[in-house]
Amino acid sequence: MATFTSNSAAETIAFARAWAQALVPNDVVALVGDLGAGKTHFVKGLLRGLESTEEATSPTFTLIHEYRGGRLPLFHFDFYRLNQLSELAEIGFDEYLDDGGVAVIEWADRFPEALPERARWLRIEAPSASERNFTEEEK
Amino acid sequence: MVNITPLLQHSIAPHPLLLAIETSCDETAIAILRGRALLASEVASQSAAHQPYGGVVPEVASRHHLRHAPQLLERATSDAGISLGQVAAFAATSGPGLASSLMIGASLAKGLALGFDKPYLAINHLEGHLLSPFFGSEAGIEPNVALIVSGGHTMLVEVNGVGDYRIIGRTVDDAAGEAFDKVAKMLGLAYPGGPEIERCAQGGDPARFGLPRSMLNSGDANFSFSGLKTAVRYLLPKIAAPEDGKVLSDLCASFQRAVVDVLVAKTIAAARAARRSLVTVSGGVSCNHELRTQMSLGCKRAGLELRFAAPRLCTDNAAMIAFAALLRWERGDSTPLTTEINPNLAL
């Protein structure tokens, strides 16, 4: 896939909104990018693309946020604080993956083995303070 | 005062004994109130257990709760000089928080309520914070605009009385305390990040580094701290020696002031918009001295009254849950034992 370059948070949201059009039930989206790369902004855009008016906020505290106001449910995970794979069982991670919604995982590269084969991997790189490159990777 | 006899009829007693358990995140806590008097408040913090990971680890947290809750229960009842059979109602935090942690406190409180045939009260963690500035007060809850600011939450709430709340603003991305934690991690500081940044900021120049005050003019009562975190991230490579004592101190002071400026300005604007003359502040970040100083100055200038939760009530504790439970109990509230915990519980 070609790389998409965003020049602002607003462009990131617009890109994600368009990207969300093709999402189907049980899709898994793995996000990879540093602190401040714009992962949560991307998820905000996905929610808009799913026709939800909910506002995605950082799930770092409770590890998962559920949004059910759109065309498909969106399950927003954050592996930032996870330390072991076994801790995912505690929040019912596997059940969410097959629950008919879209699962989006921030910091997915911390536990790539937790994700199914079908996961789509999206890397966000930040060459400058405002520029963000989005590239879908083959795994 | 008359002597309180140990054989009080608690079902009709004006000063009921209430026991509350809080396990929403990484502190296990149990408190006992007799009326508005705090008889015991035990907290077993897990900060040390999570320190190597730079954040809360859910499985570590729930195992810790399971180990500590029974010991805390014994300590609390012995400190309070009461037996569990005297307790009029058992309360627990039922959300929001980590599911596996909430489950332990709520199950324990339900078990006690069932065993002693007393009412159970499920309390929202955020309501605990919200009412904590009035802890112990006989006067009741005065209408106010409340700022709750912690590691998991940043919100402004119009409070009209017990159970009568209207959320007027919240963070659209990171909580303020989360921004402290994540920036502390970028700077190589220890967890939890708030106290570390505050310590390093002492004597630092808050005007040295120009950092954004996000959403200051957004026209609503919402917050955003994600852009500030990103700004620090892109500032770091431009600073020659960020780990140098003076530079680090200035950086921490500049970051801290940026967060505090937004919290103060938005809270005062919200109080004015809601036509409230009283502002209250609670939650873990309200321990921050810079926030206390600037909020006091700002409210004084704006002619607003200000009430902070006592510092011991700011970090997670069960005393605030017991107080919220007491106010609910006085209204005749109780919660069916079949009510489940809810990790996403809304206020």
CSV table of C-alpha atoms in Angstrom, one decimal:
chain,number,residue,atom,x,y,z
A,1,MET,CA,0.0,0.0,0.0
A,2,ALA,CA,1.2,3.5,-0.7
A,3,THR,CA,2.0,5.8,2.1
A,4,PHE,CA,-0.5,8.5,3.0
A,5,THR,CA,1.0,11.7,4.4
A,6,SER,CA,-1.1,13.8,6.8
A,7,ASN,CA,-0.1,17.4,7.7
A,8,SER,CA,-2.4,17.9,10.6
A,9,ALA,CA,-4.6,16.2,13.2
A,10,ALA,CA,-7.6,17.2,11.1
A,11,GLU,CA,-6.1,15.5,8.0
A,12,THR,CA,-5.4,12.4,10.1
A,13,ILE,CA,-9.1,12.3,11.2
A,14,ALA,CA,-10.3,12.8,7.6
A,15,PHE,CA,-8.0,10.0,6.3
A,16,ALA,CA,-9.2,7.6,9.1
A,17,ARG,CA,-12.8,8.5,8.3
A,18,ALA,CA,-12.4,7.5,4.7
A,19,TRP,CA,-10.4,4.4,5.7
A,20,ALA,CA,-13.3,3.3,7.9
A,21,GLN,CA,-15.7,3.0,5.0
A,22,ALA,CA,-14.3,-0.4,4.0
A,23,LEU,CA,-14.3,-1.9,7.6
A,24,VAL,CA,-16.4,-5.0,8.1
A,25,PRO,CA,-17.4,-7.0,11.3
A,26,ASN,CA,-14.5,-8.7,13.1
A,27,ASP,CA,-11.9,-6.5,11.4
A,28,VAL,CA,-8.8,-6.1,13.5
A,29,VAL,CA,-6.6,-3.0,13.1
A,30,ALA,CA,-3.2,-2.9,14.7
A,31,LEU,CA,-1.6,0.5,15.2
A,32,VAL,CA,2.1,1.1,15.6
A,33,GLY,CA,3.6,4.5,16.4
A,34,ASP,CA,5.5,6.4,19.0
A,35,LEU,CA,4.0,8.5,21.8
A,36,GLY,CA,2.3,11.5,20.1
A,37,ALA,CA,2.2,9.9,16.7
A,38,GLY,CA,-1.5,10.4,16.4
A,39,LYS,CA,-2.9,6.9,17.2
A,40,THR,CA,-5.8,8.2,19.2
A,41,HIS,CA,-6.6,10.8,16.5
A,42,PHE,CA,-6.7,8.0,13.9
A,43,VAL,CA,-9.3,6.2,16.1
A,44,LYS,CA,-11.3,9.4,16.5
A,45,GLY,CA,-11.5,9.5,12.6
A,46,LEU,CA,-12.5,5.8,12.5
A,47,LEU,CA,-15.4,6.5,14.8
A,48,ARG,CA,-16.6,9.3,12.6
A,49,GLY,CA,-16.3,7.0,9.5
A,50,LEU,CA,-18.4,4.5,11.3
A,51,GLU,CA,-21.1,7.2,11.6
A,52,SER,CA,-20.7,7.5,15.4
A,53,THR,CA,-20.8,10.8,17.2
A,54,GLU,CA,-18.9,9.4,20.2
A,55,GLU,CA,-15.5,11.0,21.0
A,56,ALA,CA,-12.6,8.5,21.3
A,57,THR,CA,-10.4,9.2,24.2
A,58,SER,CA,-7.2,7.5,25.4
A,59,PRO,CA,-7.9,4.0,26.7
A,60,THR,CA,-4.6,3.8,28.7
A,61,PHE,CA,-6.4,3.9,32.1
A,62,THR,CA,-9.0,1.1,31.6
A,63,LEU,CA,-7.1,-0.6,28.7
A,64,ILE,CA,-10.3,-0.8,26.6
A,65,HIS,CA,-13.0,1.6,25.6
A,66,GLU,CA,-16.2,0.4,23.8
A,67,TYR,CA,-18.0,2.6,21.4
A,68,ARG,CA,-21.4,1.3,20.2
A,69,GLY,CA,-23.0,4.3,18.6
A,70,GLY,CA,-21.9,3.7,15.0
A,71,ARG,CA,-22.6,1.4,12.1
A,72,LEU,CA,-20.3,-1.2,13.7
A,73,PRO,CA,-19.2,-1.4,17.4
A,74,LEU,CA,-15.6,-0.2,17.8
A,75,PHE,CA,-13.4,-1.7,20.6
A,76,HIS,CA,-10.4,0.5,21.3
A,77,PHE,CA,-7.5,-1.2,23.1
A,78,ASP,CA,-4.2,0.1,24.4
A,79,PHE,CA,-1.2,-2.2,25.0
A,80,TYR,CA,0.9,0.6,26.4
A,81,ARG,CA,0.7,-0.6,30.0
A,82,LEU,CA,0.4,-4.3,29.4
A,83,ASN,CA,3.3,-6.3,30.6
A,84,GLN,CA,2.4,-9.9,29.8
A,85,LEU,CA,0.3,-11.6,27.3
A,86,SER,CA,-1.8,-13.4,30.0
A,87,GLU,CA,-3.1,-10.1,31.2
A,88,LEU,CA,-5.2,-9.8,28.0
A,89,ALA,CA,-7.3,-12.7,29.1
A,90,GLU,CA,-8.4,-10.6,32.1
A,91,ILE,CA,-10.0,-8.0,29.9
A,92,GLY,CA,-11.6,-10.6,27.6
A,93,PHE,CA,-9.5,-9.6,24.6
A,94,ASP,CA,-10.2,-12.7,22.5
A,95,GLU,CA,-13.9,-12.4,23.0
A,96,TYR,CA,-13.9,-8.9,21.7
A,97,LEU,CA,-12.1,-9.9,18.5
A,98,ASP,CA,-15.1,-12.1,17.4
A,99,ASP,CA,-17.9,-9.9,18.7
A,100,GLY,CA,-18.9,-8.5,15.4
A,101,GLY,CA,-17.2,-5.2,15.8
A,102,VAL,CA,-13.9,-3.6,14.8
A,103,ALA,CA,-11.0,-3.9,17.2
A,104,VAL,CA,-8.3,-1.3,17.1
A,105,ILE,CA,-5.2,-1.8,19.1
A,106,GLU,CA,-2.7,1.0,20.0
A,107,TRP,CA,0.9,-0.1,20.7
A,108,ALA,CA,0.0,-3.5,19.0
A,109,ASP,CA,3.7,-4.1,18.3
A,110,ARG,CA,4.3,-4.6,22.1
A,111,PHE,CA,2.4,-8.0,21.8
A,112,PRO,CA,2.1,-8.9,18.1
A,113,GLU,CA,1.6,-12.5,19.0
A,114,ALA,CA,-1.7,-11.6,20.6
A,115,LEU,CA,-3.2,-10.6,17.3
A,116,PRO,CA,-4.9,-12.9,14.7
A,117,GLU,CA,-3.5,-13.4,11.2
A,118,ARG,CA,-6.2,-11.3,9.7
A,119,ALA,CA,-5.1,-8.2,11.6
A,120,ARG,CA,-4.2,-5.2,9.3
A,121,TRP,CA,-1.1,-3.5,10.5
A,122,LEU,CA,-0.8,0.3,10.1
A,123,ARG,CA,2.4,2.0,11.0
A,124,ILE,CA,2.4,5.7,11.8
A,125,GLU,CA,5.7,7.6,11.4
A,126,ALA,CA,6.4,11.2,12.4
A,127,PRO,CA,9.2,12.7,10.3
A,128,SER,CA,8.4,16.2,11.8
A,129,ALA,CA,6.2,17.8,14.4
A,130,SER,CA,3.3,18.1,12.0
A,131,GLU,CA,3.8,15.4,9.3
A,132,ARG,CA,2.5,11.9,9.8
A,133,ASN,CA,3.1,9.0,7.4
A,134,PHE,CA,0.6,6.1,7.4
A,135,THR,CA,1.7,2.9,5.8
A,136,GLU,CA,-0.2,-0.4,5.8
A,137,GLU,CA,2.3,-3.2,6.3
A,138,GLU,CA,2.4,-6.8,5.2
A,139,LYS,CA,2.9,-9.2,8.1
B,1,MET,CA,-22.6,14.8,73.3
B,2,VAL,CA,-24.4,11.9,74.9
B,3,ASN,CA,-22.5,8.6,75.3
B,4,ILE,CA,-22.8,6.3,72.4
B,5,THR,CA,-23.7,2.9,73.8
B,6,PRO,CA,-22.4,-0.1,72.0
B,7,LEU,CA,-25.9,-1.5,71.7
B,8,LEU,CA,-27.3,1.2,69.4
B,9,GLN,CA,-30.1,0.2,67.1
B,10,HIS,CA,-28.2,0.8,63.9
B,11,SER,CA,-31.2,0.5,61.6
B,12,ILE,CA,-32.6,3.7,63.1
B,13,ALA,CA,-29.4,5.2,64.4
B,14,PRO,CA,-28.7,8.8,63.3
B,15,HIS,CA,-25.0,7.9,63.1
B,16,PRO,CA,-24.8,4.7,61.2
B,17,LEU,CA,-21.6,2.7,60.8
B,18,LEU,CA,-20.7,2.4,57.1
B,19,LEU,CA,-18.0,0.3,55.6
B,20,ALA,CA,-16.7,1.0,52.1
B,21,ILE,CA,-14.2,-0.8,49.9
B,22,GLU,CA,-12.4,0.8,47.0
B,23,THR,CA,-10.5,-1.3,44.4
B,24,SER,CA,-11.1,0.5,41.1
B,25,CYS,CA,-7.4,0.7,40.1
B,26,ASP,CA,-4.2,0.1,41.9
B,27,GLU,CA,-5.0,1.0,45.6
B,28,THR,CA,-6.8,-1.4,47.9
B,29,ALA,CA,-8.7,0.6,50.4
B,30,ILE,CA,-11.2,0.2,53.2
B,31,ALA,CA,-12.8,2.8,55.4
B,32,ILE,CA,-15.3,3.0,58.2
B,33,LEU,CA,-17.5,6.0,59.1
B,34,ARG,CA,-19.7,6.5,62.1
B,35,GLY,CA,-22.0,9.2,60.8
B,36,ARG,CA,-19.6,11.8,59.5
B,37,ALA,CA,-16.7,10.7,61.7
B,38,LEU,CA,-14.0,8.7,60.1
B,39,LEU,CA,-13.1,5.8,62.3
B,40,ALA,CA,-10.7,4.0,60.0
B,41,SER,CA,-9.2,4.5,56.6
B,42,GLU,CA,-6.7,1.9,55.4
B,43,VAL,CA,-4.9,2.1,52.0
B,44,ALA,CA,-2.5,-0.5,50.6
B,45,SER,CA,-0.8,1.2,47.7
B,46,GLN,CA,0.7,-0.8,44.9
B,47,SER,CA,2.7,2.0,43.4
B,48,ALA,CA,5.9,0.1,44.3
B,49,ALA,CA,4.7,-3.1,42.6
B,50,HIS,CA,3.9,-1.2,39.4
B,51,GLN,CA,7.0,1.0,39.4
B,52,PRO,CA,9.1,-1.3,37.2
B,53,TYR,CA,6.4,-1.3,34.5
B,54,GLY,CA,5.8,2.5,34.4
B,55,GLY,CA,2.1,2.0,34.8
B,56,VAL,CA,-0.7,-0.1,36.3
B,57,VAL,CA,-0.7,-3.7,35.3
B,58,PRO,CA,-4.2,-5.2,35.6
B,59,GLU,CA,-3.3,-8.7,36.7
B,60,VAL,CA,-0.7,-7.4,39.2
B,61,ALA,CA,-3.5,-5.1,40.5
B,62,SER,CA,-6.2,-7.8,41.0
B,63,ARG,CA,-3.8,-10.2,42.7
B,64,HIS,CA,-2.7,-7.5,45.0
B,65,HIS,CA,-6.4,-6.6,45.9
B,66,LEU,CA,-7.1,-10.2,46.6
B,67,ARG,CA,-4.2,-10.5,49.0
B,68,HIS,CA,-4.7,-7.2,50.8
B,69,ALA,CA,-8.4,-6.8,51.2
B,70,PRO,CA,-8.9,-9.4,54.0
B,71,GLN,CA,-6.0,-8.0,56.0
B,72,LEU,CA,-7.2,-4.5,55.5
B,73,LEU,CA,-10.7,-5.5,56.6
B,74,GLU,CA,-9.3,-6.8,59.9
B,75,ARG,CA,-7.1,-3.8,60.4
B,76,ALA,CA,-10.0,-1.3,59.7
B,77,THR,CA,-12.5,-3.0,62.1
B,78,SER,CA,-9.8,-3.3,64.8
B,79,ASP,CA,-8.7,0.4,64.4
B,80,ALA,CA,-12.4,1.5,64.5
B,81,GLY,CA,-13.1,-0.7,67.5
B,82,ILE,CA,-16.1,-2.3,65.9
B,83,SER,CA,-17.3,-5.7,64.8
B,84,LEU,CA,-18.7,-6.3,61.3
B,85,GLY,CA,-22.1,-7.2,62.7
B,86,GLN,CA,-22.5,-3.6,63.8
B,87,VAL,CA,-22.1,-2.1,60.3
B,88,ALA,CA,-25.4,-0.6,58.9
B,89,ALA,CA,-24.5,-0.9,55.3
B,90,PHE,CA,-21.6,-2.2,53.1
B,91,ALA,CA,-20.5,-0.1,50.1
B,92,ALA,CA,-18.0,-0.7,47.2
B,93,THR,CA,-16.8,1.2,44.1
B,94,SER,CA,-18.6,-0.4,41.2
B,95,GLY,CA,-16.9,1.6,38.4
B,96,PRO,CA,-15.3,3.1,36.4
B,97,GLY,CA,-12.0,1.2,36.6
B,98,LEU,CA,-10.3,-2.1,35.8
B,99,ALA,CA,-12.9,-4.9,35.6
B,100,SER,CA,-10.8,-7.5,37.4
B,101,SER,CA,-10.0,-5.1,40.3
B,102,LEU,CA,-13.5,-3.7,40.7
B,103,MET,CA,-14.8,-7.2,40.9
B,104,ILE,CA,-12.8,-8.0,44.1
B,105,GLY,CA,-14.0,-5.1,46.1
B,106,ALA,CA,-17.6,-5.3,45.0
B,107,SER,CA,-17.8,-9.1,45.6
B,108,LEU,CA,-16.4,-8.6,49.1
B,109,ALA,CA,-18.9,-5.9,50.0
B,110,LYS,CA,-21.8,-7.9,48.5
B,111,GLY,CA,-20.7,-11.0,50.5
B,112,LEU,CA,-20.6,-9.0,53.7
B,113,ALA,CA,-24.0,-7.4,53.0
B,114,LEU,CA,-25.5,-10.8,52.3
B,115,GLY,CA,-23.8,-12.5,55.3
B,116,PHE,CA,-24.9,-9.8,57.8
B,117,ASP,CA,-28.2,-9.2,56.0
B,118,LYS,CA,-27.5,-5.4,55.6
B,119,PRO,CA,-27.9,-3.2,52.6
B,120,TYR,CA,-25.3,-3.0,49.8
B,121,LEU,CA,-24.4,0.3,48.1
B,122,ALA,CA,-22.7,0.4,44.8
B,123,ILE,CA,-20.8,3.8,44.5
B,124,ASN,CA,-19.5,5.5,41.4
B,125,HIS,CA,-15.8,6.2,41.9
B,126,LEU,CA,-16.2,9.6,40.3
B,127,GLU,CA,-19.1,10.5,42.7
B,128,GLY,CA,-16.6,9.6,45.5
B,129,HIS,CA,-14.2,12.2,44.2
B,130,LEU,CA,-16.9,14.7,43.4
B,131,LEU,CA,-18.3,14.8,46.9
B,132,SER,CA,-14.9,14.5,48.7
B,133,PRO,CA,-14.4,18.3,49.0
B,134,PHE,CA,-17.4,18.2,51.4
B,135,PHE,CA,-16.0,15.3,53.4
B,136,GLY,CA,-17.3,15.4,57.0
B,137,SER,CA,-19.4,18.5,56.5
B,138,GLU,CA,-22.8,18.5,58.2
B,139,ALA,CA,-24.0,21.3,55.9
B,140,GLY,CA,-24.7,19.1,52.9
B,141,ILE,CA,-23.6,19.5,49.4
B,142,GLU,CA,-23.6,23.1,48.2
B,143,PRO,CA,-24.2,23.6,44.5
B,144,ASN,CA,-20.8,24.0,42.7
B,145,VAL,CA,-18.8,23.5,39.6
B,146,ALA,CA,-16.4,20.6,40.2
B,147,LEU,CA,-13.1,19.8,38.6
B,148,ILE,CA,-12.2,16.1,38.9
B,149,VAL,CA,-8.6,15.6,37.7
B,150,SER,CA,-6.7,12.4,38.0
B,151,GLY,CA,-4.7,9.8,36.1
B,152,GLY,CA,-7.8,8.4,34.4
B,153,HIS,CA,-10.2,11.4,34.4
B,154,THR,CA,-10.4,15.1,33.7
B,155,MET,CA,-13.9,16.5,33.8
B,156,LEU,CA,-15.9,19.5,34.8
B,157,VAL,CA,-19.3,18.7,36.5
B,158,GLU,CA,-22.1,20.9,37.6
B,159,VAL,CA,-23.2,19.6,41.0
B,160,ASN,CA,-26.6,20.6,42.2
B,161,GLY,CA,-26.9,18.1,45.1
B,162,VAL,CA,-26.3,14.4,45.9
B,163,GLY,CA,-27.1,12.4,42.7
B,164,ASP,CA,-27.8,15.5,40.7
B,165,TYR,CA,-24.8,16.0,38.3
B,166,ARG,CA,-24.4,17.4,34.8
B,167,ILE,CA,-21.1,16.8,33.0
B,168,ILE,CA,-20.2,20.1,31.3
B,169,GLY,CA,-16.8,19.2,29.9
B,170,ARG,CA,-14.2,16.4,29.8
B,171,THR,CA,-10.9,15.5,28.1
B,172,VAL,CA,-11.2,14.6,24.4
B,173,ASP,CA,-8.0,12.5,24.5
B,174,ASP,CA,-5.6,12.0,27.5
B,175,ALA,CA,-6.4,12.7,31.1
B,176,ALA,CA,-4.2,15.3,32.8
B,177,GLY,CA,-2.6,12.8,35.1
B,178,GLU,CA,-1.9,10.5,32.1
B,179,ALA,CA,-0.1,13.4,30.4
B,180,PHE,CA,2.0,13.8,33.6
B,181,ASP,CA,2.8,10.0,33.5
B,182,LYS,CA,3.6,9.9,29.8
B,183,VAL,CA,5.8,13.0,29.8
B,184,ALA,CA,7.6,11.7,32.9
B,185,LYS,CA,8.3,8.5,31.1
B,186,MET,CA,9.7,10.5,28.1
B,187,LEU,CA,12.0,12.4,30.5
B,188,GLY,CA,13.2,9.2,32.2
B,189,LEU,CA,11.4,10.0,35.5
B,190,ALA,CA,9.9,7.4,37.8
B,191,TYR,CA,6.2,6.3,38.0
B,192,PRO,CA,3.9,7.8,39.1
B,193,GLY,CA,4.9,10.8,37.0
B,194,GLY,CA,2.9,13.6,38.7
B,195,PRO,CA,4.8,13.8,42.0
B,196,GLU,CA,8.1,13.3,40.1
B,197,ILE,CA,7.5,16.2,37.7
B,198,GLU,CA,6.3,18.4,40.5
B,199,ARG,CA,9.5,17.6,42.5
B,200,CYS,CA,11.8,18.3,39.4
B,201,ALA,CA,9.8,21.5,38.6
B,202,GLN,CA,10.7,23.1,42.0
B,203,GLY,CA,12.8,26.2,41.4
B,204,GLY,CA,12.3,25.7,37.6
B,205,ASP,CA,11.4,28.5,35.2
B,206,PRO,CA,7.8,27.8,33.9
B,207,ALA,CA,8.3,30.4,31.1
B,208,ARG,CA,11.5,28.9,29.7
B,209,PHE,CA,9.8,26.6,27.2
B,210,GLY,CA,6.8,27.7,25.3
B,211,LEU,CA,4.3,24.8,25.3
B,212,PRO,CA,0.7,24.9,24.0
B,213,ARG,CA,-2.3,25.6,26.1
B,214,SER,CA,-4.7,23.4,24.1
B,215,MET,CA,-8.4,24.2,23.7
B,216,LEU,CA,-8.1,27.4,25.8
B,217,ASN,CA,-10.3,29.2,23.4
B,218,SER,CA,-12.4,26.2,22.2
B,219,GLY,CA,-15.6,27.9,23.4
B,220,ASP,CA,-16.6,24.7,25.4
B,221,ALA,CA,-15.5,23.2,28.7
B,222,ASN,CA,-13.5,20.3,27.1
B,223,PHE,CA,-9.8,19.6,27.6
B,224,SER,CA,-7.1,18.1,25.4
B,225,PHE,CA,-3.7,17.1,26.7
B,226,SER,CA,-2.5,14.9,23.8
B,227,GLY,CA,-1.1,17.9,21.9
B,228,LEU,CA,0.9,19.0,24.9
B,229,LYS,CA,2.4,15.5,25.2
B,230,THR,CA,3.4,15.6,21.5
B,231,ALA,CA,4.9,19.1,21.9
B,232,VAL,CA,7.2,17.9,24.6
B,233,ARG,CA,8.1,14.9,22.5
B,234,TYR,CA,9.2,17.2,19.6
B,235,LEU,CA,10.9,19.7,21.9
B,236,LEU,CA,13.2,17.1,23.5
B,237,PRO,CA,15.5,16.5,20.5
B,238,LYS,CA,16.0,20.2,20.2
B,239,ILE,CA,17.2,20.6,23.7
B,240,ALA,CA,21.0,20.0,24.1
B,241,ALA,CA,21.0,18.3,27.5
B,242,PRO,CA,17.4,17.7,28.7
B,243,GLU,CA,18.6,15.5,31.6
B,244,ASP,CA,20.7,18.4,32.9
B,245,GLY,CA,19.4,19.5,36.3
B,246,LYS,CA,18.5,23.1,35.5
B,247,VAL,CA,17.1,22.3,32.0
B,248,LEU,CA,15.0,19.3,33.3
B,249,SER,CA,13.7,21.6,36.1
B,250,ASP,CA,12.7,24.3,33.6
B,251,LEU,CA,11.1,21.7,31.3
B,252,CYS,CA,9.1,20.2,34.1
B,253,ALA,CA,8.0,23.6,35.4
B,254,SER,CA,7.0,24.7,31.9
B,255,PHE,CA,5.0,21.5,31.3
B,256,GLN,CA,3.4,21.6,34.7
B,257,ARG,CA,2.4,25.2,34.2
B,258,ALA,CA,0.9,24.5,30.8
B,259,VAL,CA,-1.4,21.8,32.3
B,260,VAL,CA,-2.3,24.0,35.3
B,261,ASP,CA,-3.1,27.1,33.2
B,262,VAL,CA,-5.6,25.2,31.1
B,263,LEU,CA,-7.2,23.5,34.2
B,264,VAL,CA,-7.6,26.8,36.0
B,265,ALA,CA,-8.8,28.9,33.0
B,266,LYS,CA,-11.4,26.3,31.9
B,267,THR,CA,-12.7,25.7,35.5
B,268,ILE,CA,-13.2,29.4,36.1
B,269,ALA,CA,-14.9,29.9,32.7
B,270,ALA,CA,-17.2,26.9,33.5
B,271,ALA,CA,-18.2,28.3,36.9
B,272,ARG,CA,-19.0,31.6,35.3
B,273,ALA,CA,-21.0,30.0,32.5
B,274,ALA,CA,-23.0,27.9,35.0
B,275,ARG,CA,-23.4,30.9,37.3
B,276,ARG,CA,-22.0,29.1,40.3
B,277,SER,CA,-20.0,30.9,43.0
B,278,LEU,CA,-18.3,27.8,44.4
B,279,VAL,CA,-15.6,25.8,42.7
B,280,THR,CA,-14.4,22.4,44.0
B,281,VAL,CA,-11.4,20.4,43.0
B,282,SER,CA,-10.7,16.7,43.6
B,283,GLY,CA,-8.8,13.7,42.3
B,284,GLY,CA,-5.1,12.7,42.4
B,285,VAL,CA,-3.8,15.6,40.4
B,286,SER,CA,-5.4,18.1,42.8
B,287,CYS,CA,-2.5,17.2,45.2
B,288,ASN,CA,-0.3,19.1,42.9
B,289,HIS,CA,0.9,22.3,44.7
B,290,GLU,CA,1.2,24.4,41.5
B,291,LEU,CA,-2.5,23.6,40.7
B,292,ARG,CA,-3.5,24.5,44.3
B,293,THR,CA,-1.6,27.8,44.1
B,294,GLN,CA,-2.8,28.9,40.7
B,295,MET,CA,-6.4,27.8,41.2
B,296,SER,CA,-6.5,29.7,44.5
B,297,LEU,CA,-5.1,32.8,42.8
B,298,GLY,CA,-7.5,32.5,39.8
B,299,CYS,CA,-10.6,32.0,41.9
B,300,LYS,CA,-9.7,34.9,44.2
B,301,ARG,CA,-9.3,37.2,41.2
B,302,ALA,CA,-12.6,35.9,39.8
B,303,GLY,CA,-14.4,36.3,43.1
B,304,LEU,CA,-15.2,32.6,43.4
B,305,GLU,CA,-15.1,30.5,46.5
B,306,LEU,CA,-12.8,27.5,46.2
B,307,ARG,CA,-12.8,24.2,48.1
B,308,PHE,CA,-10.2,21.4,47.6
B,309,ALA,CA,-10.5,17.9,48.7
B,310,ALA,CA,-8.1,17.2,51.6
B,311,PRO,CA,-4.8,15.8,50.2
B,312,ARG,CA,-5.4,12.4,51.9
B,313,LEU,CA,-8.7,12.2,50.0
B,314,CYS,CA,-7.2,13.1,46.6
B,315,THR,CA,-5.5,9.8,45.8
B,316,ASP,CA,-7.8,6.8,45.6
B,317,ASN,CA,-9.1,6.0,49.0
B,318,ALA,CA,-12.2,4.4,50.6
B,319,ALA,CA,-13.1,7.3,52.9
B,320,MET,CA,-14.6,9.2,50.0
B,321,ILE,CA,-16.5,6.2,48.9
B,322,ALA,CA,-17.8,5.7,52.4
B,323,PHE,CA,-18.9,9.4,52.5
B,324,ALA,CA,-20.7,9.1,49.2
B,325,ALA,CA,-22.3,5.9,50.5
B,326,LEU,CA,-23.4,7.7,53.7
B,327,LEU,CA,-25.1,10.5,51.7
B,328,ARG,CA,-26.8,7.9,49.6
B,329,TRP,CA,-27.8,5.9,52.6
B,330,GLU,CA,-29.3,9.0,54.2
B,331,ARG,CA,-31.6,9.4,51.2
B,332,GLY,CA,-32.7,5.8,51.6
B,333,ASP,CA,-30.8,4.4,48.6
B,334,SER,CA,-29.5,0.9,48.3
B,335,THR,CA,-28.3,-1.3,45.5
B,336,PRO,CA,-29.6,-4.8,44.5
B,337,LEU,CA,-27.0,-7.5,45.0
B,338,THR,CA,-27.5,-8.5,41.4
B,339,THR,CA,-26.1,-5.2,40.2
B,340,GLU,CA,-22.8,-5.9,38.3
B,341,ILE,CA,-19.7,-3.8,38.3
B,342,ASN,CA,-19.2,-1.6,35.2
B,343,PRO,CA,-15.7,-0.7,34.0
B,344,ASN,CA,-17.2,2.1,31.9
B,345,LEU,CA,-19.7,3.4,34.4
B,346,ALA,CA,-20.7,6.9,33.6
B,347,LEU,CA,-21.4,9.6,36.3
